[in-house]
Coordinates of C-alpha atoms in Angstrom, one line a residue:
Chain A
V88 CA 0.2 -0.2 -0.1
K89 CA 1.2 3.4 -0.9
P90 CA 2.0 6.2 1.6
W91 CA -0.4 8.5 -0.1
N92 CA -3.8 7.8 -1.7
N93 CA -4.5 11.0 -3.4
V94 CA -2.1 14.1 -3.6
A95 CA -3.4 17.1 -5.0
I96 CA -1.0 19.4 -6.7
V97 CA -2.0 23.0 -7.2
G98 CA 0.2 24.6 -9.9
V99 CA 1.8 22.3 -12.3
G100 CA 5.0 24.3 -13.2
L101 CA 8.5 23.4 -12.9
I102 CA 8.1 22.6 -9.1
G103 CA 4.5 21.1 -9.0
G104 CA 5.3 19.1 -12.0
S105 CA 8.5 17.6 -10.5
V106 CA 6.7 16.8 -7.2
G107 CA 4.2 14.8 -9.4
L108 CA 6.6 13.0 -11.2
A109 CA 8.9 12.2 -8.2
L110 CA 5.9 10.8 -6.5
R111 CA 4.9 8.6 -9.5
Q112 CA 8.1 7.3 -10.4
R113 CA 9.0 6.5 -6.6
G114 CA 5.6 4.8 -6.3
L115 CA 4.6 6.8 -3.5
A116 CA 0.8 7.8 -4.7
E117 CA -2.0 5.8 -5.7
A118 CA -3.2 9.4 -7.4
V119 CA -1.7 12.6 -8.2
T120 CA -4.3 15.3 -9.2
G121 CA -2.9 18.2 -11.0
I122 CA -5.0 21.5 -10.3
G123 CA -4.3 24.7 -12.3
R124 CA -5.7 27.4 -14.4
R125 CA -4.2 27.0 -17.8
A126 CA -5.3 23.9 -19.8
E127 CA -2.1 23.8 -21.7
S128 CA 0.0 23.3 -18.6
L129 CA -2.4 20.6 -17.1
R130 CA -1.9 18.8 -20.5
V131 CA 1.7 19.1 -20.6
A132 CA 1.8 17.8 -16.9
K133 CA -0.2 15.0 -17.9
R134 CA 1.5 14.0 -20.9
V135 CA 5.0 13.8 -19.1
G136 CA 3.6 11.7 -16.5
A137 CA 3.5 14.3 -13.5
V138 CA 0.0 13.6 -12.8
T139 CA -2.8 11.1 -13.1
R140 CA -5.7 13.3 -13.6
T141 CA -6.2 17.2 -13.9
T142 CA -8.9 19.7 -13.2
T143 CA -9.3 23.5 -13.3
D144 CA -11.4 23.1 -10.0
L145 CA -9.5 23.6 -6.8
A146 CA -12.4 22.9 -4.5
G147 CA -13.2 19.8 -6.5
G148 CA -9.6 18.7 -7.0
V149 CA -8.7 18.7 -3.2
A150 CA -11.9 17.2 -1.9
E151 CA -10.4 13.6 -1.8
A152 CA -6.8 14.6 -1.3
D153 CA -4.9 13.3 1.7
L154 CA -2.2 15.7 0.9
V155 CA -2.2 19.2 -0.9
V156 CA 1.0 20.8 -2.3
V157 CA 0.5 24.3 -3.4
C158 CA 3.2 25.1 -5.9
T159 CA 1.7 28.2 -7.5
P160 CA 3.6 31.9 -7.5
V161 CA 4.1 33.5 -4.2
A162 CA 1.5 36.1 -4.5
D163 CA -1.2 33.4 -5.3
I164 CA -0.2 30.8 -2.3
A165 CA -2.1 32.1 0.7
G166 CA -5.3 32.2 -1.3
H167 CA -5.0 28.9 -2.7
V168 CA -4.0 27.4 0.8
R169 CA -7.2 29.2 2.2
E170 CA -9.3 27.6 -0.6
A171 CA -7.8 24.2 -0.1
A172 CA -8.4 24.3 3.6
A173 CA -12.0 25.1 3.0
S174 CA -12.7 22.3 0.7
C175 CA -10.6 19.4 1.7
N176 CA -11.3 16.6 4.1
G177 CA -8.8 17.2 6.8
A178 CA -5.6 17.0 4.4
V179 CA -2.4 18.1 5.3
I180 CA -1.6 21.2 3.2
T181 CA 2.0 22.4 2.5
D182 CA 3.5 24.9 -0.2
A183 CA 6.7 25.5 -1.9
G184 CA 6.8 29.3 -1.9
S185 CA 10.2 31.1 -1.8
T186 CA 9.1 33.3 1.1
K187 CA 7.4 32.1 3.9
A188 CA 6.6 35.1 6.6
Y189 CA 4.5 36.8 4.2
I190 CA 2.3 33.6 3.5
V191 CA 1.9 32.9 7.3
A192 CA 1.0 36.7 7.7
E193 CA -1.6 36.5 5.1
L194 CA -3.1 33.2 6.6
D195 CA -3.2 34.4 10.3
G196 CA -6.5 34.4 11.3
A197 CA -8.0 33.2 7.8
L198 CA -7.8 29.7 8.2
P199 CA -10.5 27.6 10.0
P200 CA -9.0 26.0 13.3
T201 CA -9.0 22.4 11.9
A202 CA -6.7 23.4 9.1
R203 CA -3.5 21.5 8.8
F204 CA -1.0 24.0 6.9
V205 CA 2.7 23.6 7.2
G206 CA 5.2 25.9 5.0
S207 CA 7.7 24.7 2.9
H208 CA 10.4 25.8 0.5
P209 CA 12.4 23.4 -1.6
L210 CA 15.6 25.1 -2.6
A211 CA 15.6 23.6 -6.1
G212 CA 14.5 26.2 -8.5
S213 CA 15.9 26.9 -11.8
E214 CA 16.0 29.7 -14.4
R215 CA 13.8 27.5 -16.4
S216 CA 10.0 27.2 -15.8
G217 CA 6.9 24.9 -16.7
P218 CA 6.0 21.4 -16.5
A219 CA 8.1 20.5 -19.6
H220 CA 11.1 21.1 -17.5
A221 CA 10.0 18.9 -14.5
R222 CA 12.3 16.2 -13.3
A223 CA 11.5 13.5 -11.0
D224 CA 15.1 14.0 -9.2
L225 CA 14.8 17.7 -8.8
F226 CA 14.6 17.5 -5.2
V227 CA 17.3 14.7 -4.4
D228 CA 20.0 15.9 -2.1
R229 CA 18.4 19.4 -2.1
V230 CA 17.5 21.1 1.1
V231 CA 13.8 21.6 1.8
V232 CA 13.3 24.2 4.5
V233 CA 10.1 23.5 6.6
T234 CA 8.9 26.4 8.6
P235 CA 6.3 25.4 11.3
T236 CA 4.7 28.0 13.6
G237 CA 3.3 28.0 17.0
R238 CA 0.2 26.5 15.7
T239 CA 1.8 23.7 13.8
T240 CA 1.3 20.2 15.4
A241 CA 4.0 17.8 15.9
D242 CA 2.1 15.3 13.8
D243 CA 1.6 17.5 10.7
L244 CA 5.3 18.9 11.0
Q245 CA 6.4 15.0 10.7
T246 CA 4.1 14.4 8.0
V247 CA 5.4 17.2 5.8
T248 CA 8.9 16.5 6.7
Q249 CA 8.5 12.9 5.8
F250 CA 6.9 13.8 2.5
W251 CA 9.8 15.8 1.3
K252 CA 12.2 13.2 2.6
S253 CA 10.5 10.6 0.7
L254 CA 11.2 12.5 -2.6
G255 CA 15.0 12.6 -1.7
A256 CA 15.4 15.8 0.1
K257 CA 17.2 16.9 3.3
I258 CA 15.3 18.8 5.7
I259 CA 16.1 22.1 7.6
E260 CA 13.5 23.4 10.1
M261 CA 13.3 27.2 10.6
T262 CA 10.9 29.9 11.6
P263 CA 9.2 31.7 8.7
T264 CA 11.0 35.0 9.5
A265 CA 14.4 33.1 9.9
H266 CA 14.0 31.6 6.6
D267 CA 13.2 34.8 5.0
R268 CA 16.1 36.6 6.5
A269 CA 18.6 33.9 5.3
L270 CA 17.0 33.3 1.9
A271 CA 17.4 37.1 1.4
A272 CA 21.2 36.7 1.3
T273 CA 21.4 33.3 -0.3
S274 CA 18.7 33.6 -3.1
H275 CA 16.7 36.8 -3.4
L276 CA 19.8 39.1 -3.3
P277 CA 21.8 37.0 -5.7
H278 CA 18.7 37.3 -8.1
L279 CA 18.5 41.0 -7.9
V280 CA 22.2 41.3 -8.3
A281 CA 22.3 39.1 -11.5
F282 CA 19.2 41.1 -12.8
A283 CA 21.0 44.3 -12.1
L284 CA 24.2 43.0 -13.6
A285 CA 22.7 41.9 -16.9
A286 CA 20.9 45.1 -17.3
S287 CA 24.3 46.9 -16.8
V288 CA 26.0 45.4 -19.9
P289 CA 25.9 47.5 -22.8
P290 CA 24.3 45.7 -25.9
R291 CA 27.4 46.3 -28.0
D292 CA 29.5 44.5 -25.7
L293 CA 27.5 41.3 -25.4
P294 CA 29.6 39.6 -28.1
L295 CA 32.3 39.6 -25.9
A296 CA 30.8 37.7 -22.9
A297 CA 32.5 34.8 -21.6
S298 CA 31.6 32.0 -19.2
G299 CA 32.2 34.3 -16.2
L300 CA 29.2 36.9 -17.3
R301 CA 27.1 33.8 -18.4
D302 CA 27.4 32.0 -14.7
T303 CA 27.0 35.4 -12.9
T304 CA 23.9 36.2 -14.8
R305 CA 22.2 33.0 -15.2
I306 CA 19.4 33.3 -12.8
A307 CA 18.6 36.6 -14.5
G308 CA 17.1 34.4 -17.1
S309 CA 14.3 33.7 -14.6
D310 CA 10.6 34.7 -14.8
P311 CA 10.4 38.4 -14.0
E312 CA 6.8 38.4 -12.6
L313 CA 7.6 35.4 -10.2
W314 CA 10.8 37.2 -9.1
A315 CA 9.1 40.7 -8.7
Q316 CA 6.6 38.9 -6.4
I317 CA 9.3 37.0 -4.3
L318 CA 11.4 40.5 -3.9
V319 CA 8.1 42.4 -3.0
S320 CA 7.1 39.7 -0.7
N321 CA 10.4 39.4 1.3
Q322 CA 10.9 43.3 0.9
F323 CA 12.4 44.2 4.2
E324 CA 14.9 41.5 4.4
V325 CA 16.0 41.8 0.7
L326 CA 16.6 45.4 1.2
K327 CA 18.7 44.7 4.5
A328 CA 20.8 42.2 2.4
L329 CA 21.2 44.5 -0.5
D330 CA 22.6 47.0 2.2
R331 CA 25.1 44.7 3.1
F332 CA 26.1 44.0 -0.5
E333 CA 26.4 47.7 -1.2
Q334 CA 28.9 47.8 1.8
S335 CA 30.9 45.1 0.2
T336 CA 31.0 46.7 -3.2
A337 CA 31.7 50.2 -1.6
A338 CA 34.8 48.6 0.1
L339 CA 35.9 47.3 -3.2
R340 CA 35.3 50.4 -4.9
Q341 CA 37.2 52.4 -2.5
A342 CA 40.1 50.3 -2.8
L343 CA 40.1 50.3 -6.3
E344 CA 39.8 54.0 -6.7
A345 CA 42.8 54.4 -4.3
G346 CA 44.5 51.7 -6.7
D347 CA 45.3 49.9 -3.4
K348 CA 46.1 46.7 -4.6
K349 CA 47.1 45.2 -1.2
R350 CA 43.7 46.1 0.2
L351 CA 41.8 44.6 -2.9
V352 CA 43.6 41.2 -2.4
K353 CA 42.7 41.3 1.1
L354 CA 39.1 41.9 0.4
L355 CA 39.0 39.4 -2.7
T356 CA 40.7 36.7 -0.4
Q357 CA 38.1 37.1 2.1
A358 CA 35.4 36.8 -0.5
K359 CA 37.1 33.8 -2.2
R360 CA 37.0 31.9 1.3
K361 CA 33.4 32.2 1.5
R362 CA 32.8 31.1 -2.0
D363 CA 35.2 28.0 -1.7
A364 CA 33.0 26.8 1.3
L365 CA 29.9 26.8 -1.1
G366 CA 31.5 24.0 -3.4
S367 CA 31.0 23.7 -6.9
Chain B
V141 CA 56.6 20.4 -41.9
K142 CA 55.0 22.0 -38.8
P143 CA 53.9 25.6 -38.8
W144 CA 56.0 26.3 -35.8
N145 CA 59.6 25.3 -35.1
N146 CA 59.6 26.5 -31.6
V147 CA 57.2 28.2 -29.5
A148 CA 58.3 29.7 -26.2
I149 CA 55.3 30.0 -23.7
V150 CA 56.3 32.2 -20.7
G151 CA 54.2 31.3 -17.8
V152 CA 52.7 27.9 -17.8
G153 CA 49.6 28.1 -15.8
L154 CA 46.0 27.3 -17.0
I155 CA 46.3 29.5 -20.0
G156 CA 50.0 28.8 -21.0
G157 CA 49.5 25.2 -20.2
S158 CA 46.4 25.2 -22.5
V159 CA 48.2 26.8 -25.3
G160 CA 51.1 24.2 -25.1
L161 CA 48.6 21.2 -25.0
A162 CA 46.7 22.4 -28.0
L163 CA 49.8 23.2 -30.0
R164 CA 51.2 19.5 -29.4
Q165 CA 47.8 17.7 -29.6
R166 CA 47.3 19.4 -32.8
G167 CA 50.8 18.9 -34.1
L168 CA 51.4 22.6 -34.9
A169 CA 55.1 22.9 -33.1
E170 CA 58.1 20.9 -33.2
A171 CA 59.2 22.1 -29.7
V172 CA 57.4 23.9 -27.1
T173 CA 59.6 25.5 -24.3
G174 CA 57.9 26.3 -21.0
I175 CA 59.4 29.1 -19.2
G176 CA 58.6 30.0 -15.7
R177 CA 59.9 30.7 -12.2
R178 CA 58.6 27.9 -10.2
A179 CA 60.0 24.4 -10.7
E180 CA 57.0 22.8 -9.6
S181 CA 54.6 24.3 -12.3
L182 CA 57.2 23.6 -15.2
R183 CA 57.3 20.0 -14.0
V184 CA 53.6 19.6 -13.6
A185 CA 53.4 21.3 -17.3
K186 CA 56.0 18.9 -18.7
R187 CA 54.2 16.0 -17.1
V188 CA 50.8 16.7 -18.5
G189 CA 52.4 17.1 -21.9
A190 CA 52.1 20.8 -22.5
V191 CA 55.7 21.5 -23.1
T192 CA 58.6 19.4 -24.7
R193 CA 61.2 21.2 -22.4
T194 CA 61.5 23.8 -19.5
T195 CA 63.7 26.5 -18.3
T196 CA 63.7 29.1 -15.7
D197 CA 65.9 31.1 -17.8
L198 CA 63.6 33.5 -20.0
A199 CA 66.5 35.0 -22.3
G200 CA 67.7 31.7 -23.0
G201 CA 64.2 30.0 -23.4
V202 CA 63.2 32.4 -26.1
A203 CA 66.6 32.6 -28.1
E204 CA 65.6 30.2 -30.5
A205 CA 61.8 30.7 -30.7
D206 CA 59.8 31.8 -33.6
L207 CA 56.9 32.7 -31.3
V208 CA 56.6 33.8 -27.8
V209 CA 53.6 33.6 -25.9
V210 CA 53.6 35.4 -22.6
C211 CA 50.9 34.0 -20.3
T212 CA 52.0 35.5 -17.0
P213 CA 49.7 37.5 -14.6
V214 CA 48.9 40.9 -15.9
A215 CA 51.3 43.1 -13.6
D216 CA 54.2 40.8 -15.2
I217 CA 53.4 41.0 -18.8
A218 CA 55.0 44.0 -20.1
G219 CA 58.4 43.1 -18.3
H220 CA 58.3 39.6 -19.8
V221 CA 57.6 41.1 -23.2
R222 CA 60.4 43.5 -23.0
E223 CA 62.8 40.8 -22.0
A224 CA 61.7 38.4 -24.7
A225 CA 62.0 41.3 -27.2
A226 CA 65.6 41.8 -26.1
S227 CA 66.7 38.2 -26.1
C228 CA 64.8 36.7 -29.1
N229 CA 65.8 36.6 -32.7
G230 CA 62.8 38.3 -34.6
A231 CA 60.2 36.1 -33.0
V232 CA 56.6 37.5 -33.0
I233 CA 55.6 37.9 -29.4
T234 CA 52.2 37.9 -28.1
D235 CA 50.4 37.7 -24.7
A236 CA 47.0 36.5 -23.1
G237 CA 46.4 39.2 -20.5
S238 CA 43.1 40.3 -19.5
T239 CA 43.6 44.1 -20.0
K240 CA 45.3 45.4 -22.7
A241 CA 45.8 49.3 -22.8
Y242 CA 47.9 49.1 -19.6
I243 CA 50.4 46.8 -21.2
V244 CA 50.6 49.1 -24.3
A245 CA 51.4 51.8 -22.1
E246 CA 53.9 50.1 -20.2
L247 CA 55.8 49.0 -23.4
D248 CA 55.4 52.4 -25.1
G249 CA 59.1 53.4 -26.2
A250 CA 60.4 50.7 -24.0
L251 CA 60.6 48.2 -27.1
P252 CA 63.2 48.2 -29.7
P253 CA 62.1 49.3 -33.1
T254 CA 62.4 45.7 -34.6
A255 CA 60.2 44.0 -31.8
R256 CA 57.2 42.3 -33.2
F257 CA 54.7 42.5 -30.5
V258 CA 50.8 42.1 -30.8
G259 CA 48.5 41.9 -27.7
S260 CA 45.8 39.1 -27.3
H261 CA 43.3 38.1 -24.9
P262 CA 41.8 34.6 -24.9
L263 CA 38.4 34.8 -23.3
A264 CA 38.8 31.5 -22.1
G265 CA 39.7 31.9 -18.3
S266 CA 38.5 29.7 -15.4
E267 CA 38.1 30.0 -11.8
R268 CA 40.7 27.4 -11.9
S269 CA 44.3 28.0 -12.3
G270 CA 47.6 26.2 -12.7
P271 CA 49.0 23.9 -15.5
A272 CA 47.2 20.8 -14.0
H273 CA 43.9 22.1 -15.1
A274 CA 45.2 22.9 -18.6
R275 CA 42.9 21.6 -21.6
A276 CA 43.8 21.0 -25.3
D277 CA 40.3 22.3 -26.2
L278 CA 40.5 25.2 -24.0
F279 CA 40.4 28.0 -26.9
V280 CA 38.0 26.0 -29.2
D281 CA 35.2 28.0 -30.3
R282 CA 36.4 30.8 -27.9
V283 CA 37.0 34.5 -28.7
V284 CA 40.3 35.7 -28.7
V285 CA 40.6 39.4 -28.9
V286 CA 43.7 40.4 -30.9
T287 CA 44.6 44.2 -30.0
P288 CA 46.8 45.8 -32.8
T289 CA 48.2 49.3 -32.3
G290 CA 49.5 52.0 -34.9
R291 CA 52.8 50.0 -34.8
T292 CA 51.6 46.7 -35.6
T293 CA 52.5 45.4 -39.1
A294 CA 49.9 43.7 -41.2
D295 CA 52.2 40.5 -41.3
D296 CA 52.6 40.2 -37.4
L297 CA 48.8 40.8 -37.1
Q298 CA 48.1 38.2 -39.4
T299 CA 50.6 35.7 -37.6
V300 CA 49.0 36.1 -34.4
T301 CA 45.5 35.9 -35.7
Q302 CA 46.3 32.9 -37.3
F303 CA 48.2 31.3 -34.3
W304 CA 45.0 31.6 -32.2
K305 CA 42.9 30.5 -35.2
S306 CA 44.8 27.3 -35.5
L307 CA 44.1 26.6 -31.6
G308 CA 40.3 26.6 -32.6
A309 CA 39.5 30.3 -31.5
K310 CA 37.5 32.9 -33.2
I311 CA 39.0 36.2 -33.7
I312 CA 37.7 39.7 -32.7
E313 CA 40.0 42.6 -33.4
M314 CA 39.8 45.8 -31.3
T315 CA 42.2 48.5 -30.1
P316 CA 43.4 48.2 -26.9
T317 CA 41.3 50.8 -25.1
A318 CA 38.1 49.4 -26.8
H319 CA 39.1 45.9 -25.5
D320 CA 39.5 47.2 -21.9
R321 CA 36.1 49.4 -22.1
A322 CA 34.3 46.2 -23.4
L323 CA 35.8 43.7 -21.0
A324 CA 35.5 45.9 -18.0
A325 CA 31.5 45.5 -18.6
T326 CA 31.6 41.7 -19.7
S327 CA 34.4 40.3 -17.4
H328 CA 35.9 42.7 -14.9
L329 CA 32.8 44.0 -13.4
P330 CA 31.1 40.5 -13.1
H331 CA 34.0 39.5 -11.1
L332 CA 34.2 42.3 -8.7
V333 CA 30.3 41.9 -8.3
A334 CA 30.8 38.2 -7.5
F335 CA 33.3 38.9 -4.9
A336 CA 31.1 41.5 -3.4
L337 CA 28.2 39.1 -3.2
A338 CA 30.1 36.3 -1.7
A339 CA 31.3 38.5 0.8
S340 CA 28.1 39.8 1.7
V341 CA 26.6 36.4 2.7
P342 CA 26.5 35.8 6.6
P343 CA 28.6 32.7 7.2
R344 CA 25.6 31.1 9.3
D345 CA 23.4 31.4 6.1
L346 CA 26.0 29.6 3.8
P347 CA 24.2 26.0 4.2
L348 CA 21.1 27.6 2.7
A349 CA 22.8 28.5 -0.8
A350 CA 21.3 26.7 -3.7
S351 CA 22.5 26.8 -7.2
G352 CA 21.7 30.3 -7.9
L353 CA 24.2 31.6 -5.3
R354 CA 26.7 28.9 -6.6
D355 CA 26.4 30.1 -10.2
T356 CA 26.3 33.7 -9.2
T357 CA 29.5 33.7 -7.2
R358 CA 31.3 31.1 -9.0
I359 CA 34.1 33.2 -10.6
A360 CA 34.6 34.6 -6.9
G361 CA 36.6 31.5 -6.6
S362 CA 39.3 33.1 -8.9
D363 CA 42.9 33.9 -7.7
P364 CA 42.5 37.1 -5.8
E365 CA 46.2 38.1 -6.6
L366 CA 45.4 37.9 -10.3
W367 CA 42.1 39.7 -9.9
A368 CA 43.3 42.5 -8.1
Q369 CA 46.1 43.0 -10.7
I370 CA 43.5 43.0 -13.4
L371 CA 41.0 45.5 -11.6
V372 CA 43.8 47.8 -10.9
S373 CA 45.1 47.8 -14.4
N374 CA 41.8 48.7 -15.9
Q375 CA 40.7 50.9 -13.0
F376 CA 39.0 53.5 -14.9
E377 CA 36.9 51.5 -17.2
V378 CA 36.0 49.1 -14.3
L379 CA 34.8 52.1 -12.1
K380 CA 32.8 53.3 -15.0
A381 CA 31.0 50.1 -15.3
L382 CA 30.6 50.0 -11.7
D383 CA 28.8 53.1 -12.1
R384 CA 26.4 51.7 -14.5
F385 CA 25.7 48.6 -12.3
E386 CA 25.1 50.8 -9.3
Q387 CA 22.5 52.7 -11.3
S388 CA 20.7 49.4 -12.3
T389 CA 21.0 48.4 -8.7
A390 CA 19.6 51.8 -7.5
A391 CA 16.7 51.3 -10.0
L392 CA 15.7 48.1 -8.5
R393 CA 16.1 49.2 -4.9
Q394 CA 13.8 52.3 -5.6
A395 CA 11.3 50.1 -7.1
L396 CA 11.6 47.4 -4.1
E397 CA 11.5 50.2 -1.6
A398 CA 8.1 51.6 -3.2
G399 CA 6.6 48.1 -3.3
D400 CA 6.2 48.9 -6.9
K401 CA 5.8 45.5 -8.4
K402 CA 4.8 46.6 -11.9
R403 CA 8.1 48.9 -12.4
L404 CA 10.0 45.9 -10.8
V405 CA 8.6 43.4 -13.5
K406 CA 9.5 46.0 -16.1
L407 CA 13.2 46.4 -14.9
L408 CA 13.5 42.5 -14.6
T409 CA 12.1 42.0 -17.9
Q410 CA 14.6 44.5 -19.6
A411 CA 17.5 42.5 -17.8
K412 CA 16.2 38.9 -18.5
R413 CA 16.0 40.1 -22.3
K414 CA 19.8 41.0 -22.3
R415 CA 20.5 37.7 -20.3
D416 CA 18.6 35.6 -22.7
A417 CA 20.7 37.1 -25.6
L418 CA 23.9 35.5 -24.0
G419 CA 22.7 31.8 -24.4
S420 CA 23.3 29.3 -21.8

């Protein structure tokens, strides 16, 4: 008997599609229901084998689910969690949003007392999007941050943790605000910087781009609408991370303006040490 | 008969070692002389097959060369070109430095009138260094910028162009100052930004790094001494590129502070368009 009878996935893009593919290839769910607004995405999700049935009706789609995974853009998640909580039959609900405090705040007082929502964030995005890029191994050895609040029961936390582990992920548990503070530094700021760097290159110089510029700006190929939502929903922490980045840039600028090579070497060495700690 | 009888490579690191490997694997040179200060690098270069003989004596090493390729760090290039010009026997001399105007300025009036120097810059670096990482295919389908000046003869320009083409590279011809202006935007600024970004991440957040931060900061794993030299030797153009980047960052900051999602989407979309033009 499979761990899940019916998993409903709201939003079958890269993340939702990959959740479905992983569940099916690992034989973890009897049925996977893909729920979405766009018929074309649902068709692709079904064709690649990410879901066993599809519907555009969220309420109907979650009615028989024992687990609901909301994989829609950040600005839509709270609304979809509310809808799912109102229509499901005691299912555990989680999400895959890149920011967490905003969603918790939006849901505060808006969920029935019986709702079983636990937030999640798989650190497994890509500059690509859509179910056609979904991969069954997207979460293998990747970190998923699970963000319980004071209202989360130990049982539901355990269920959501076990769910992501069963897809191959490693779990880190954090509060929603600690998550947002850390991710501002490790994901949201790097995206903002990559977009700013791509924007600053004069078009006539693009033919002289080498792998350094390609690597550094790769995530500037990400979806602008999704990333505008993420940045705005974590506005405060992203601005703090941007302050820190601008201090680092100012120190390098100062050393460069002074032609102070010794100071530059020192600053670059400190930066390299942190980079080397990340691995390739 | 091979195109080159004896190619002398001054500096057998990643670039110099790869030039040697490519020459030998393509059968383009009878002999390749590796010239360096560190016996250990010379030993590795010989062991991996990048050179046929080695010496720590630059004057002796270039005496019989018909081509000299100076692959030392930017701050050493002008000195090594001068030494090579004084000791060689009519050889064409080129280099592989990441900045060009500084080298031309250092050489101005310092070369004998018979010297045959033409600057080059293969856009084929890596965050790795040393001859152990050398690859025979490092220059295949990569751009090499060749930077003739008013003193360069058509023959010598043709010789250097043909040399890089024979290693598989595509050639772009530019003046030294046009090269430095463009590379400030496409290489030097991205390195500075990657170092600043790596420096700004709080150490406790490093475990939450995903592929986005890894890509964006990959080149911050580069050699700090080499990059301090490159930045200082192109100080003026790098600072201008940094100005442009800070304008891009300021526009994003302003939109984010205002919570202006529409404006953010517009700015991110413009940036993504430029990034998409770079390819993967």
